[in-house]
Amino acid sequence: MNNTIHIKNMVCPRCLSAVSQILVGLNIDYKAVKLGEVELVSMLNEFEKESLQKKLQNAGFSLIDDRKSQLIEQMKNLVIEKIHYSNEKTELKWADIVTGELNLDYKYLSSLFSSVESITFEQYIINQKIERVKELIVYDELTLSEIAFQLHYSSVAYLSNQFKKVTGMTPTQFKKSVDKNRKSLDEI
């Protein structure tokens, strides 16, 4: 018996905390809360499920019931976890990572993702990587070379070209635009 429920829009550590608090507030016992899913101690009855759905929606989440949506959400959460929250160095390709994690054919998963999300899985990965690059540029703690290395780009030039293709500006232009729009604490 599978006691796992899938939750849409659960993409960050704060989301894990929010969902945990909702479960505790509803007295729903759980074993683990991970990005996009919760492993419950026991199956939910209809009343619990409806109550949980309402609380989740109030917090910007929702239960995912159909298998295809669950797979897509799992793919998204896997990408977010690996790009935004993991420092492990891996030489695996995304196709191998997704196939290994979900135990399904990559062509099927990629096609499913594209048909529902209106972008390819590869473009979704690129978009997430560029968002992470933006975040790291704003933090201003790493050089562009270090960012490229951390996000497994083959070179700074490749990162810069991809960044410009997605955002319309170079990383340097982005950094200058962010710096211009930021105010020091004494100016606020």
Coordinates of C-alpha atoms in Angstrom, one line a residue:
M1 CA 0.0 0.0 0.0
N2 CA 1.5 3.3 -1.1
N3 CA 1.0 6.1 1.5
T4 CA 2.6 8.8 -0.6
I5 CA 0.7 11.9 -1.6
H6 CA 2.0 14.4 -4.2
I7 CA 1.8 18.1 -3.8
K8 CA 2.1 20.8 -6.5
N9 CA 4.3 23.9 -6.0
M10 CA 6.3 22.5 -3.1
V11 CA 9.7 23.7 -4.3
C12 CA 11.8 25.0 -1.4
P13 CA 12.8 24.3 2.2
R14 CA 10.2 26.9 3.4
C15 CA 7.6 24.9 1.5
L16 CA 8.6 21.7 3.4
S17 CA 8.1 23.6 6.7
A18 CA 4.7 25.0 5.6
V19 CA 3.4 21.7 4.6
S20 CA 4.7 20.0 7.7
Q21 CA 2.9 22.6 9.8
I22 CA -0.4 22.0 7.9
L23 CA -0.1 18.3 8.5
V24 CA 0.6 18.8 12.2
G25 CA -2.3 21.3 12.4
L26 CA -4.7 18.7 10.9
N27 CA -3.3 15.9 13.1
I28 CA -2.2 13.9 10.0
D29 CA 0.8 11.6 10.9
Y30 CA 3.6 11.5 8.4
K31 CA 6.9 9.7 8.0
A32 CA 8.7 12.2 5.7
V33 CA 8.2 15.4 3.8
K34 CA 10.2 15.9 0.6
L35 CA 10.0 18.3 -2.3
G36 CA 6.7 17.6 -3.9
E37 CA 5.6 14.7 -1.8
V38 CA 4.7 13.5 1.7
E39 CA 5.0 9.9 3.0
L40 CA 2.1 9.3 5.3
V41 CA 1.8 6.8 8.2
S42 CA -1.6 5.7 6.8
M43 CA -3.9 6.5 4.0
L44 CA -6.2 9.6 4.3
N45 CA -9.9 9.2 4.6
E46 CA -12.1 11.5 2.5
F47 CA -12.6 14.1 5.2
E48 CA -8.9 14.3 5.9
K49 CA -8.1 14.6 2.2
E50 CA -10.7 17.4 1.7
S51 CA -9.4 19.3 4.8
L52 CA -5.8 18.9 3.6
Q53 CA -6.6 20.1 0.1
K54 CA -8.3 23.2 1.5
K55 CA -5.4 24.1 3.8
L56 CA -2.8 23.4 1.0
Q57 CA -4.7 25.6 -1.4
N58 CA -4.8 28.4 1.1
A59 CA -1.0 28.2 1.3
G60 CA -0.5 28.1 -2.5
F61 CA -0.2 24.3 -2.9
S62 CA -2.5 21.6 -4.1
L63 CA -2.8 17.8 -4.1
I64 CA -2.0 16.0 -7.4
D65 CA -4.1 13.0 -8.0
D66 CA -3.4 11.9 -11.6
R67 CA -0.3 9.9 -12.4
K68 CA 0.9 12.1 -15.3
S69 CA 0.8 15.3 -13.3
Q70 CA 2.6 13.5 -10.5
L71 CA 5.4 12.4 -12.8
I72 CA 5.8 16.0 -14.2
E73 CA 5.9 17.4 -10.7
Q74 CA 8.5 14.8 -9.7
M75 CA 10.6 15.7 -12.7
K76 CA 10.4 19.4 -11.8
N77 CA 11.2 18.8 -8.1
L78 CA 14.2 16.6 -9.1
V79 CA 15.6 19.4 -11.3
I80 CA 15.0 22.1 -8.6
E81 CA 16.6 19.9 -5.9
K82 CA 19.7 19.1 -8.0
I83 CA 20.2 22.7 -9.3
H84 CA 19.2 24.8 -6.3
Y85 CA 19.9 22.7 -3.2
S86 CA 22.5 20.0 -4.0
N87 CA 26.2 20.5 -4.0
E88 CA 27.0 17.0 -5.1
K89 CA 29.2 16.6 -8.1
T90 CA 27.7 14.2 -10.6
E91 CA 28.8 13.2 -14.1
L92 CA 25.4 11.7 -14.9
K93 CA 23.2 13.2 -17.7
W94 CA 19.7 14.4 -16.8
A95 CA 18.2 11.6 -18.8
D96 CA 20.0 9.1 -16.6
I97 CA 19.1 10.9 -13.4
V98 CA 15.4 11.1 -14.3
T99 CA 15.2 7.6 -15.6
G100 CA 17.0 6.3 -12.5
E101 CA 14.8 8.2 -10.1
L102 CA 11.4 7.5 -11.8
N103 CA 12.1 4.1 -13.3
L104 CA 10.5 5.1 -16.6
D105 CA 11.8 5.6 -20.2
Y106 CA 13.3 9.0 -20.7
K107 CA 11.7 9.5 -24.1
Y108 CA 8.3 8.9 -22.6
L109 CA 8.9 11.3 -19.7
S110 CA 10.4 14.0 -21.9
S111 CA 7.5 13.7 -24.3
L112 CA 4.9 13.8 -21.5
F113 CA 6.6 16.9 -20.0
S114 CA 6.6 18.8 -23.3
S115 CA 3.0 17.9 -24.0
V116 CA 1.7 19.3 -20.7
E117 CA 4.2 22.1 -19.9
S118 CA 4.5 23.7 -23.4
I119 CA 8.3 23.7 -23.1
T120 CA 10.8 20.8 -23.4
F121 CA 12.2 19.2 -20.3
E122 CA 15.7 20.4 -21.5
Q123 CA 14.5 24.0 -21.7
Y124 CA 13.0 23.7 -18.2
I125 CA 16.4 22.6 -16.9
I126 CA 18.1 25.5 -18.7
N127 CA 15.6 27.9 -17.2
Q128 CA 16.2 26.6 -13.7
K129 CA 20.0 26.8 -14.2
I130 CA 19.7 30.4 -15.4
E131 CA 17.6 31.3 -12.4
R132 CA 20.3 29.8 -10.1
V133 CA 23.0 31.7 -12.0
K134 CA 21.0 35.0 -11.4
E135 CA 20.7 34.2 -7.7
L136 CA 24.4 33.5 -7.4
I137 CA 25.3 36.7 -9.3
V138 CA 23.1 38.7 -7.0
Y139 CA 24.8 37.1 -3.9
D140 CA 28.1 38.3 -5.4
E141 CA 30.1 35.7 -3.5
L142 CA 31.4 33.6 -6.5
T143 CA 33.1 34.6 -9.7
L144 CA 31.4 33.7 -13.0
S145 CA 34.0 30.9 -13.4
E146 CA 33.1 29.4 -10.1
I147 CA 29.4 29.7 -10.9
A148 CA 30.0 27.9 -14.2
F149 CA 31.9 25.2 -12.5
Q150 CA 29.3 24.8 -9.7
L151 CA 26.5 24.4 -12.3
H152 CA 28.4 22.0 -14.5
Y153 CA 28.8 24.3 -17.5
S154 CA 31.7 23.3 -19.7
S155 CA 33.0 26.9 -19.9
V156 CA 32.2 30.5 -18.8
A157 CA 31.6 31.3 -22.5
Y158 CA 28.9 28.6 -22.7
L159 CA 27.2 29.8 -19.6
S160 CA 27.3 33.4 -20.9
N161 CA 25.8 32.5 -24.2
Q162 CA 23.0 30.5 -22.6
F163 CA 22.4 33.3 -20.1
K164 CA 22.1 35.9 -22.9
K165 CA 19.8 33.6 -25.0
V166 CA 17.4 33.2 -22.1
T167 CA 17.5 36.7 -20.5
G168 CA 18.5 38.9 -23.4
M169 CA 21.5 40.2 -21.5
T170 CA 25.0 39.1 -20.5
P171 CA 25.7 38.1 -16.9
T172 CA 27.7 41.3 -16.6
Q173 CA 24.8 43.4 -17.9
F174 CA 22.5 41.6 -15.5
K175 CA 24.8 42.3 -12.5
K176 CA 25.0 46.0 -13.4
S177 CA 21.2 46.2 -13.7
V178 CA 20.8 44.5 -10.3
D179 CA 23.4 46.8 -8.7
K180 CA 21.6 49.9 -10.1
N181 CA 18.3 48.8 -8.7
R182 CA 19.6 47.9 -5.2
K183 CA 19.7 50.4 -2.5
S184 CA 22.1 50.3 0.5
L185 CA 20.4 50.0 3.9
D186 CA 21.1 53.6 4.7
E187 CA 19.2 54.7 1.6
I188 CA 16.0 52.9 2.5

